[in-house]
PDB file of C-alpha atoms in Angstrom:
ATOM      1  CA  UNK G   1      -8.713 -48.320  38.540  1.00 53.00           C
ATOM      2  CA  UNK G   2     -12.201 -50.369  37.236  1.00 53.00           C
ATOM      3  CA  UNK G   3     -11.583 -53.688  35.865  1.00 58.00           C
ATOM      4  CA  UNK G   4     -10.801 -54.445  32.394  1.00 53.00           C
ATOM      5  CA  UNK G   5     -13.461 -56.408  31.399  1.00 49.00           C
ATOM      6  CA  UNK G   6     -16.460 -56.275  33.742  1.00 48.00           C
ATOM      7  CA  UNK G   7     -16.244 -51.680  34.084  1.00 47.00           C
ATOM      8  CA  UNK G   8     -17.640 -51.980  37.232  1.00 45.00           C
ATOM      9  CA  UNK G   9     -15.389 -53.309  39.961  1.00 52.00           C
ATOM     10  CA  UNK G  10     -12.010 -52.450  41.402  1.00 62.00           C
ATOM     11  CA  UNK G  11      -9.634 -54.401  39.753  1.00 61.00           C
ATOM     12  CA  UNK G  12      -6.801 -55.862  42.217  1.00 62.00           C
ATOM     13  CA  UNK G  13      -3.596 -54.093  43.047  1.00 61.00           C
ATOM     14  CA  UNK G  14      -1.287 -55.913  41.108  1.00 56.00           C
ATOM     15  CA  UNK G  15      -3.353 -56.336  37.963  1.00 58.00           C
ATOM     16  CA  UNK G  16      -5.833 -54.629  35.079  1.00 59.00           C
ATOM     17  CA  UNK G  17      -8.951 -56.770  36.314  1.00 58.00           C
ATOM     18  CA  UNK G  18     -10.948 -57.808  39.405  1.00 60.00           C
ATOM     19  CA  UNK G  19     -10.809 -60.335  41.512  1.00 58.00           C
ATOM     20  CA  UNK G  20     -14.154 -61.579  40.695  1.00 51.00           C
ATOM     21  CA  UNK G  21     -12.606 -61.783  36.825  1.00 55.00           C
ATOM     22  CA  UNK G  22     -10.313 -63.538  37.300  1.00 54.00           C
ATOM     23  CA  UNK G  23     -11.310 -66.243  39.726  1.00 51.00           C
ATOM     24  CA  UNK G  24     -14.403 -66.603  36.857  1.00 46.00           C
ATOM     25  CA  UNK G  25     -14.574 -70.034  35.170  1.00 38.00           C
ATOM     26  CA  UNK G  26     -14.433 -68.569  31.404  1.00 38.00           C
ATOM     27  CA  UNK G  27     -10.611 -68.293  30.008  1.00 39.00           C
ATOM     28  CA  UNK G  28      -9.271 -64.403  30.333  1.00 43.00           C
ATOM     29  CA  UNK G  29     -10.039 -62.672  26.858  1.00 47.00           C
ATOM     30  CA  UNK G  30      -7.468 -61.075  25.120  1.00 49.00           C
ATOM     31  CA  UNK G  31      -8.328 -57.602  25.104  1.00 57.00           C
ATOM     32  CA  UNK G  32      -9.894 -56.211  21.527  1.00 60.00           C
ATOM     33  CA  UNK G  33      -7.458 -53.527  21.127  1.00 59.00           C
ATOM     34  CA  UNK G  34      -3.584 -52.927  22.575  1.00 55.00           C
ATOM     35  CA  UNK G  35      -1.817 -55.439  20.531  1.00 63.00           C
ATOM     36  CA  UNK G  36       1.148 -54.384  19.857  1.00 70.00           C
ATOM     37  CA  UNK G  37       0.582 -50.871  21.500  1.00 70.00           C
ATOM     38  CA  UNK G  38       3.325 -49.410  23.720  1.00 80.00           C
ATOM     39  CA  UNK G  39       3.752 -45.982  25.658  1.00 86.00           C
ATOM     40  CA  UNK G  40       5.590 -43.351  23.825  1.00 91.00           C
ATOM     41  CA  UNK G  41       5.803 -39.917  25.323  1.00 92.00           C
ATOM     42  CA  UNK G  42       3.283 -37.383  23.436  1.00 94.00           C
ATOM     43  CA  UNK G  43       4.848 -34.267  24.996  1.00 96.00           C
ATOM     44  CA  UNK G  44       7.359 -33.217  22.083  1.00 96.00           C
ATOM     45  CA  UNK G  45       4.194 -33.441  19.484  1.00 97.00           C
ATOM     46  CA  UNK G  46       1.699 -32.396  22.018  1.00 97.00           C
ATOM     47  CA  UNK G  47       3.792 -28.789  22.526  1.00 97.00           C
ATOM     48  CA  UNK G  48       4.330 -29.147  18.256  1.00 98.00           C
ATOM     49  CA  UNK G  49       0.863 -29.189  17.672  1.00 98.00           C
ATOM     50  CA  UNK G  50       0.338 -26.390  20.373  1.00 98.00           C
ATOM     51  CA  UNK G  51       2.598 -23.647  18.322  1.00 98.00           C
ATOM     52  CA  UNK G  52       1.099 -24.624  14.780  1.00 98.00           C
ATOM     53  CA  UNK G  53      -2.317 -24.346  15.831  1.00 98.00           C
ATOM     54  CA  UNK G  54      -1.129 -21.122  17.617  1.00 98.00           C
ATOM     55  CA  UNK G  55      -0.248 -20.259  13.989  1.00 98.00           C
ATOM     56  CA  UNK G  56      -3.547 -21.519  12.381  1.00 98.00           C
ATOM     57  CA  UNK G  57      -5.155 -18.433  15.173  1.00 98.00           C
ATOM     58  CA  UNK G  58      -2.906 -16.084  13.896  1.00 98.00           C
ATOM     59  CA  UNK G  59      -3.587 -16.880  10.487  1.00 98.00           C
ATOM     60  CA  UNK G  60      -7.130 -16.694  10.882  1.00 98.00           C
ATOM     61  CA  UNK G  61      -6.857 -13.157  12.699  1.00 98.00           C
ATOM     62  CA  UNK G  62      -5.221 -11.786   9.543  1.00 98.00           C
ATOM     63  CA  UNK G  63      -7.852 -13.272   7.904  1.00 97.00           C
ATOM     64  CA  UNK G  64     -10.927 -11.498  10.041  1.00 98.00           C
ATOM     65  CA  UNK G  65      -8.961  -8.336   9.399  1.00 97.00           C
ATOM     66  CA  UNK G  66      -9.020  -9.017   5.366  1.00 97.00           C
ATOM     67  CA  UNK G  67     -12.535 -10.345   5.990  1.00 96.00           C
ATOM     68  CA  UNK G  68     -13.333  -6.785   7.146  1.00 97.00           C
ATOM     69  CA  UNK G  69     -11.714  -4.944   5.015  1.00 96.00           C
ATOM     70  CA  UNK G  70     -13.604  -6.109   2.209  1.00 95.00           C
ATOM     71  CA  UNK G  71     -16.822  -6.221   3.831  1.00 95.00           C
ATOM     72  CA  UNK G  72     -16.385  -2.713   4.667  1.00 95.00           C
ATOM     73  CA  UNK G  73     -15.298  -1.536   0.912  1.00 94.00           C
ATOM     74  CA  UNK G  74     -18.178  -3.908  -0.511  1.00 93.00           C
ATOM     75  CA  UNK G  75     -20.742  -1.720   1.435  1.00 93.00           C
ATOM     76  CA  UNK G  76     -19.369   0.633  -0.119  1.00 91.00           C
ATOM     77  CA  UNK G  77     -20.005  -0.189  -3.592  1.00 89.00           C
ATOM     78  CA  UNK G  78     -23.701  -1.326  -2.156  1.00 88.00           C
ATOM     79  CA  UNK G  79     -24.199   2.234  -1.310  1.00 84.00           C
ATOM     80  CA  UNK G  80     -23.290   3.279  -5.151  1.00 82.00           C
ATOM     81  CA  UNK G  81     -19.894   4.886  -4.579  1.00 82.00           C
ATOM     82  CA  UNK G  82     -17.508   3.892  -7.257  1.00 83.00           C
ATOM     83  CA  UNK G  83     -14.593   6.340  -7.332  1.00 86.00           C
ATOM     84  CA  UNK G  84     -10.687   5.937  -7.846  1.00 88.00           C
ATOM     85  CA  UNK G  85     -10.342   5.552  -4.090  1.00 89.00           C
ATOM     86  CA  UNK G  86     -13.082   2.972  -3.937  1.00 89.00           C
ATOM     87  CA  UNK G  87     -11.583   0.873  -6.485  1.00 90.00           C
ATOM     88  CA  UNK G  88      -7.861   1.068  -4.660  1.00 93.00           C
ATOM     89  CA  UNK G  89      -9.306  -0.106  -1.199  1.00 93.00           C
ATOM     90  CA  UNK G  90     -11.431  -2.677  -3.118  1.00 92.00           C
ATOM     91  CA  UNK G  91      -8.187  -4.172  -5.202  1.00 94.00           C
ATOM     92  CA  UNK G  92      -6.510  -3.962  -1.125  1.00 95.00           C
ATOM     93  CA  UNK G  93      -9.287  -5.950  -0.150  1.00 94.00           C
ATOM     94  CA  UNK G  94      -8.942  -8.636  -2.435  1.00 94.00           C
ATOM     95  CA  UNK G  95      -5.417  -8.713  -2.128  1.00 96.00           C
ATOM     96  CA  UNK G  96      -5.162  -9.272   1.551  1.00 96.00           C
ATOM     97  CA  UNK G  97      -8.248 -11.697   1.066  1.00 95.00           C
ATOM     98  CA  UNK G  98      -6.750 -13.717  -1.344  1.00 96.00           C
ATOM     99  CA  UNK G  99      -2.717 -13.554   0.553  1.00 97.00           C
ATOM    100  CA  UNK G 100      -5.058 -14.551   3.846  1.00 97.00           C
ATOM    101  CA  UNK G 101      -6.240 -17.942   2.453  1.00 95.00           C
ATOM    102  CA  UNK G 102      -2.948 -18.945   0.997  1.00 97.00           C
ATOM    103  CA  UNK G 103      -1.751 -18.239   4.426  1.00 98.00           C
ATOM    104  CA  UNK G 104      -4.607 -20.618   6.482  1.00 97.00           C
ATOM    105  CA  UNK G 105      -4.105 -23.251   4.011  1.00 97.00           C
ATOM    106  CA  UNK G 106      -0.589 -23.252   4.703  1.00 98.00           C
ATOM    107  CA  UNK G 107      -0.847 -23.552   8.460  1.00 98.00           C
ATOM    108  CA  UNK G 108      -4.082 -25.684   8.459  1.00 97.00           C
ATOM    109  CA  UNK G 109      -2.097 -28.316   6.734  1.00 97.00           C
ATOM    110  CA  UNK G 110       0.902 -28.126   8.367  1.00 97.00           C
ATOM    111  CA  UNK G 111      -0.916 -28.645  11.556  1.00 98.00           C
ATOM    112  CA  UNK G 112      -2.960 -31.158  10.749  1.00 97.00           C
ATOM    113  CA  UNK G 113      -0.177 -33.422   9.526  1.00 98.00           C
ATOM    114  CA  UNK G 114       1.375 -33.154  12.981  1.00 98.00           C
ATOM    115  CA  UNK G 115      -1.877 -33.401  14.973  1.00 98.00           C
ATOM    116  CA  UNK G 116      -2.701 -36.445  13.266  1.00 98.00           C
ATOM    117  CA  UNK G 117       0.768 -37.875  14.562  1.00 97.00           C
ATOM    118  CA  UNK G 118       0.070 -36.946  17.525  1.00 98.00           C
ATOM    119  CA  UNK G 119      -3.639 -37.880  18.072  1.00 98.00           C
ATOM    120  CA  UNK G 120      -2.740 -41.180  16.789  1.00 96.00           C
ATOM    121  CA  UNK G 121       0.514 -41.585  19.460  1.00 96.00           C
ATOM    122  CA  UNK G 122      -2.084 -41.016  21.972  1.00 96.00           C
ATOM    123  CA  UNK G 123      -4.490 -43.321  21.023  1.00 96.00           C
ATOM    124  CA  UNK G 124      -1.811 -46.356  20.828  1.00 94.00           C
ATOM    125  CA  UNK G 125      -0.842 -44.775  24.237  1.00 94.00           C
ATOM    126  CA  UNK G 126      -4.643 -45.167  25.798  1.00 93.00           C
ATOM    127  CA  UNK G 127      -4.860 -48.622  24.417  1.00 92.00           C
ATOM    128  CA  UNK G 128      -1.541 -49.519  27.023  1.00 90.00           C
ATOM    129  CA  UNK G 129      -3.825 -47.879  29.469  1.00 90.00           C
ATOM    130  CA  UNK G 130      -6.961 -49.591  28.939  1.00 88.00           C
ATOM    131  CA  UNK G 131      -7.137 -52.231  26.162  1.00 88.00           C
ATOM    132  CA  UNK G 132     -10.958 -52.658  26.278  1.00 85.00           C
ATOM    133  CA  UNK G 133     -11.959 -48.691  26.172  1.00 83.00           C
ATOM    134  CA  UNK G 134     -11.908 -48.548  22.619  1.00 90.00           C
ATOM    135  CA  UNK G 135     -14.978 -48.715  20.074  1.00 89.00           C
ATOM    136  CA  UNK G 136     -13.113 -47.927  17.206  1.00 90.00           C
ATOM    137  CA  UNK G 137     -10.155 -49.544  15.571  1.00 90.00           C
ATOM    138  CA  UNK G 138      -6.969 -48.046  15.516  1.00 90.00           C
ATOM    139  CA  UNK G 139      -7.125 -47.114  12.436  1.00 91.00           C
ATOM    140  CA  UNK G 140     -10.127 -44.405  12.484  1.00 94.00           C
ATOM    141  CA  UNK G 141      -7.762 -42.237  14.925  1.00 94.00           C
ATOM    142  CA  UNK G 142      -6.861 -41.336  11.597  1.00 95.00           C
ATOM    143  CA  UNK G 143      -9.110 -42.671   8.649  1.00 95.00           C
ATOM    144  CA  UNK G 144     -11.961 -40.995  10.720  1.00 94.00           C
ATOM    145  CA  UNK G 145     -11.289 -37.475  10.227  1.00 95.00           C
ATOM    146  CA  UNK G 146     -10.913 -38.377   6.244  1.00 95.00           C
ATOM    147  CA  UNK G 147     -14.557 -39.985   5.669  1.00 94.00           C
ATOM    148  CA  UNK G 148     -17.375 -37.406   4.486  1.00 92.00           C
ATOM    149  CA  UNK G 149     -20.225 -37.915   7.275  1.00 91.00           C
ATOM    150  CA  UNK G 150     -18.346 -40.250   9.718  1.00 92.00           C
ATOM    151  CA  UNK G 151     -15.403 -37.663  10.203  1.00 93.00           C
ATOM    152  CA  UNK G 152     -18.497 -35.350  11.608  1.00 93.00           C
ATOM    153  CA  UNK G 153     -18.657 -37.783  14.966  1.00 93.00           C
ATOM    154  CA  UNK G 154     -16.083 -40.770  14.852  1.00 95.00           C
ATOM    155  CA  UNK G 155     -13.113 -38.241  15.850  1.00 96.00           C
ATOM    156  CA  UNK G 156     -14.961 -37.317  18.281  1.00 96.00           C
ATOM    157  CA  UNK G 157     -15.657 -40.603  19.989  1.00 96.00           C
ATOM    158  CA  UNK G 158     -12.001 -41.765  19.788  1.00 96.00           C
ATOM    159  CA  UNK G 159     -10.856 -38.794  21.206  1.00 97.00           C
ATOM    160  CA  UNK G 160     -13.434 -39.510  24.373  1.00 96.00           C
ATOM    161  CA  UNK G 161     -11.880 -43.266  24.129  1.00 95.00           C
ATOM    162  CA  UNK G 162      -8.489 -41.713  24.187  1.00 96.00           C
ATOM    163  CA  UNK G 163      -9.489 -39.317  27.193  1.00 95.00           C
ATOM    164  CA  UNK G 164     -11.509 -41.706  29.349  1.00 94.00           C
ATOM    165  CA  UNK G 165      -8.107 -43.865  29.373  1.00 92.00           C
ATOM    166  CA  UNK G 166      -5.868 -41.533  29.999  1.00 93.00           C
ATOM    167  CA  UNK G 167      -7.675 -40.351  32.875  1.00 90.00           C
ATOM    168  CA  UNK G 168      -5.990 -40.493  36.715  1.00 83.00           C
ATOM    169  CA  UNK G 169      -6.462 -43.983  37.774  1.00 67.00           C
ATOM    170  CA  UNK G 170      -8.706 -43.778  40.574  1.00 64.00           C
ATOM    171  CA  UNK G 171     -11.289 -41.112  38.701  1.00 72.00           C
ATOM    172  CA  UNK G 172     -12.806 -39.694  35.377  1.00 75.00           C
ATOM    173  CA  UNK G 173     -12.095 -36.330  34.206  1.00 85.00           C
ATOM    174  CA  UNK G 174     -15.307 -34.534  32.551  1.00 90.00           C
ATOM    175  CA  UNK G 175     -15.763 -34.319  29.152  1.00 93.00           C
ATOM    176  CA  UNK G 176     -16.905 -30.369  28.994  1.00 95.00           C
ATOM    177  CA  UNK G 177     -13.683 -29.133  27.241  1.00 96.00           C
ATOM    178  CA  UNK G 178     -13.166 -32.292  24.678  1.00 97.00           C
ATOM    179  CA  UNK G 179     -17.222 -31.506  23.715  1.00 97.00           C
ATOM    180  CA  UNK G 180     -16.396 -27.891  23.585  1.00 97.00           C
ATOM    181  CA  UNK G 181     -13.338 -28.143  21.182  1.00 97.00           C
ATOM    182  CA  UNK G 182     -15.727 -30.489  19.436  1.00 97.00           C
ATOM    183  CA  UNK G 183     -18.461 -28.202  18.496  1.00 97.00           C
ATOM    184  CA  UNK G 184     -16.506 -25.558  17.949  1.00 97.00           C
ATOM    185  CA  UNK G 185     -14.712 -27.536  15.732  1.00 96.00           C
ATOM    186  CA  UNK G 186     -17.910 -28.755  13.711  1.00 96.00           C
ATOM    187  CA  UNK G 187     -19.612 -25.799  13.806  1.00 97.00           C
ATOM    188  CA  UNK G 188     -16.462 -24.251  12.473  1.00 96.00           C
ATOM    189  CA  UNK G 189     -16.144 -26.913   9.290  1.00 95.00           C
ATOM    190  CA  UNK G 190     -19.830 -26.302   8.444  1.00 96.00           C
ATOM    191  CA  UNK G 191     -19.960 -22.453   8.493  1.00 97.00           C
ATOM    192  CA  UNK G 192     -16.728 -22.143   6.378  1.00 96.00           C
ATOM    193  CA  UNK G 193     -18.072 -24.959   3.936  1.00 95.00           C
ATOM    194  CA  UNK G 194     -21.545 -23.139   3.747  1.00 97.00           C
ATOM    195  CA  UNK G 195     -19.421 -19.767   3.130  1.00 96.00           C
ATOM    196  CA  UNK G 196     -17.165 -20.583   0.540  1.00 94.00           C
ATOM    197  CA  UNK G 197     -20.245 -22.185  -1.230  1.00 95.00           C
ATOM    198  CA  UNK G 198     -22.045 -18.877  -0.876  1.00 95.00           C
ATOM    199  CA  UNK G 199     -18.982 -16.631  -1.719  1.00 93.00           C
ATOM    200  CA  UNK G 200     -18.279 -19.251  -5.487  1.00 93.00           C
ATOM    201  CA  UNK G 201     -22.443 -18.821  -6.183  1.00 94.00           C
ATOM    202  CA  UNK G 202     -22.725 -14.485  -5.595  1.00 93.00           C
ATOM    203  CA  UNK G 203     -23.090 -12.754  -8.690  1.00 90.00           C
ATOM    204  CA  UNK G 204     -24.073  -9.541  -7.472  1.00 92.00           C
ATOM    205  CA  UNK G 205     -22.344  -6.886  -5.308  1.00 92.00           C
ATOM    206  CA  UNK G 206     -24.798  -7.356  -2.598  1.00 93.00           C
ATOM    207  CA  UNK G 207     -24.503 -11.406  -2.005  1.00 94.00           C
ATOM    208  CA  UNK G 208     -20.535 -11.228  -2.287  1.00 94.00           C
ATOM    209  CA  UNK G 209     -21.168  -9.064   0.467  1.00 95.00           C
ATOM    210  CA  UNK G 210     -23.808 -11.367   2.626  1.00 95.00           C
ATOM    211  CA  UNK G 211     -20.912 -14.369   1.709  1.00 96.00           C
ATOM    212  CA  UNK G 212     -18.274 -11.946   2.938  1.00 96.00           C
ATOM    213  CA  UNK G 213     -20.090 -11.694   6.376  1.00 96.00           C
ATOM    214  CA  UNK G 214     -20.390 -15.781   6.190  1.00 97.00           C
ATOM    215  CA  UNK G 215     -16.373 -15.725   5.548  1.00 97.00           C
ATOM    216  CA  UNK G 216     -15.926 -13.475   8.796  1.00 97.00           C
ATOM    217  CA  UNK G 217     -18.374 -15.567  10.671  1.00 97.00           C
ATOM    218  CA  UNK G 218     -16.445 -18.827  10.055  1.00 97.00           C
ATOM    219  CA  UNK G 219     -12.988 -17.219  10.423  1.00 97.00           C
ATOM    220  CA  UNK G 220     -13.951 -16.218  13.578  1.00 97.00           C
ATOM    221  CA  UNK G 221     -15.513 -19.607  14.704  1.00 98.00           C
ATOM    222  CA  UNK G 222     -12.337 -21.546  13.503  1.00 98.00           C
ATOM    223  CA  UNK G 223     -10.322 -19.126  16.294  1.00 98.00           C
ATOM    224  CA  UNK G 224     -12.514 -20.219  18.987  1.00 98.00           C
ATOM    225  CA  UNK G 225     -12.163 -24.121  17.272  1.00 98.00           C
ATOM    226  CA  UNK G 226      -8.217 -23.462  17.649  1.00 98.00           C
ATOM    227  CA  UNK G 227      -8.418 -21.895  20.816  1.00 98.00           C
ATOM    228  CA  UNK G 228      -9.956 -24.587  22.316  1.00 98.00           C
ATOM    229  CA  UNK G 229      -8.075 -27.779  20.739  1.00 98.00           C
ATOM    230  CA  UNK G 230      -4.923 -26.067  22.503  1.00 98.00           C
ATOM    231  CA  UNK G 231      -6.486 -26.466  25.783  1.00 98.00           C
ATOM    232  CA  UNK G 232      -7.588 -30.131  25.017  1.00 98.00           C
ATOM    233  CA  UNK G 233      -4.611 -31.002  23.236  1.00 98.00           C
ATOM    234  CA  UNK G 234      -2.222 -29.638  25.848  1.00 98.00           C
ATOM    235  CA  UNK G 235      -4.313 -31.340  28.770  1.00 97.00           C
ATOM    236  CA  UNK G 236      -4.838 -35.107  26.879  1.00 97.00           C
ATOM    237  CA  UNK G 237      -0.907 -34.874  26.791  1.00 97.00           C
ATOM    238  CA  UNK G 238      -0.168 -33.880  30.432  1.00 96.00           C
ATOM    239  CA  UNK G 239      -2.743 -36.215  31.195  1.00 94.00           C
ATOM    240  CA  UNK G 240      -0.808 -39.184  29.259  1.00 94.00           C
ATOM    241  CA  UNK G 241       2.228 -37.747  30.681  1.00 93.00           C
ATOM    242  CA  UNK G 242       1.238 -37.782  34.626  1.00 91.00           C
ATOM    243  CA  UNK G 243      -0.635 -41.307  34.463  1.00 90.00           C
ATOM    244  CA  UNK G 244       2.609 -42.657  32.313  1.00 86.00           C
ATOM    245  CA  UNK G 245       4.764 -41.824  35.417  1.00 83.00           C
ATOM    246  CA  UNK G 246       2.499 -42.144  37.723  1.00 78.00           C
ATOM    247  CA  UNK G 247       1.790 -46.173  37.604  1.00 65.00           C
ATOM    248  CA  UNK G 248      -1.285 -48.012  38.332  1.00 58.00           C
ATOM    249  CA  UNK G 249      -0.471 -47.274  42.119  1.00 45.00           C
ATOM    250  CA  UNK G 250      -0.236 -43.809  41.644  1.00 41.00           C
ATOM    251  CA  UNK G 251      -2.958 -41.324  42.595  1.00 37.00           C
ATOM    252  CA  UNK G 252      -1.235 -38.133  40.397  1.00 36.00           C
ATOM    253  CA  UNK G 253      -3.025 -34.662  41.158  1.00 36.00           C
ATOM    254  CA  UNK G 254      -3.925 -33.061  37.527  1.00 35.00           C
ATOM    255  CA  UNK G 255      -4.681 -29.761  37.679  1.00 33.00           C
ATOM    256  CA  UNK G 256      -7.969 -28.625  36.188  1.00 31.00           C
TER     257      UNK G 256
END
């Protein structure tokens, strides 16, 4: 485990800082963050969060197939075919569209109520772990994701805070799947912001269609976003889990 304070030496066997620390003249600083922090186990809300964002996939599947649906029937009416049947698959279409968003908004916030429990339980956690890896307050693990602009990168650092901590003790893990939820994630919030603006603006039968397309390309992006903050949120709480038991003597073996 680095030191504490200085980052960059070994810090002794019985404590969170070096040698070199502590024999230096200046007064031990109290660390910026972990006041009144303690460990609490992250695996019941960790496995919560798991299921409900499994639900926000399967949500968004019914909503690729709606997606579909109506981008198939609206190249339809493109093509100049209005019959009986037409209009039946179209009033389908709109059906299952409009039953498909109730059903993401449902499980979107359900989820994020819990993940936001959870992400903040593990960022009180990583402050027990490592009082001085923090550039954020406490309070962005949640305010973050609610501020236009900022929630577009401060998540995202606290969560690499969070994960740097709450790495094994005697290495790093890499950062490729945190950055890959990430992305996903963003790319997923912009395409369905730039869709639903398209979709509220189309006037004619041909740009509800182009929006439609938009629709099916963020749906589909928000699977992979969902996919992927499974994998990061199951790891980040076996990762808390292993380096709780394990102690600051403990080399733990995580698997990748």
């Amino acid at each position: 485990m680095l030191c504490t304070r200085c980052r960059r030496l070994e810090a002794a066997p019985d404590g969170v800082i070096c040698a070199h620390c502590a024999t230096a003249g200046a007064p031990l600083m109290a660390p910026p963050h972990g006041q009144n922090a303690w460990l609490s186990s992250p695996v019941g809300l960790g496995r919560a969060v798991a299921v409900l964002l499994g639900l926000v996939i399967a949500t968004d599947l019914f909503a690729v197939w709606a997606d579909v649906l109506s981008y198939d029937v609206l190249g339809t009416l493109v093509d100049g075919e209005y019959s009986a049947a037409v209009q039946r698959r179209a009033d389908r279409a709109d059906s299952l569209y409009a039953a498909a968003g109730v059903a993401q908004t449902a499980a979107l916030l359900s989820t994020a109520v819990v993940f936001l429990v959870w992400f903040h339980r593990v960022r009180v956690n990583a402050e027990v772990f490592d009082p001085f890896g923090h550039s954020k307050k406490r309070g962005w693990a949640v305010g973050g994701w609610f501020v236009p602009v900022v929630n577009l990168w401060f998540p995202r650092r606290i969560a690499m805070d969070i994960w740097d901590a709450s790495s094994p003790w005697d290495r790093g893990r890499p950062h490729g799947l945190l950055n890959g939820w990430w992305a996903a994630w963003v790319i997923s919030l912009l395409a369905g912001r730039i869709a639903s603006t398209s979709y509220r603006n189309a006037e004619t039968v041909p740009e509800i269609r182009r929006a439609m397309g938009q629709v099916l390309f963020a749906d589909a992006v928000d699977i992979v976003a969902a996919v992927l903050a499974i994998l990061f949120v199951l790891a980040l709480t076996r990762m808390q889990d292993e380096k709780a038991r394990g102690g600051p003597g403990a080399s733990v073996p995580v698997s990748a």
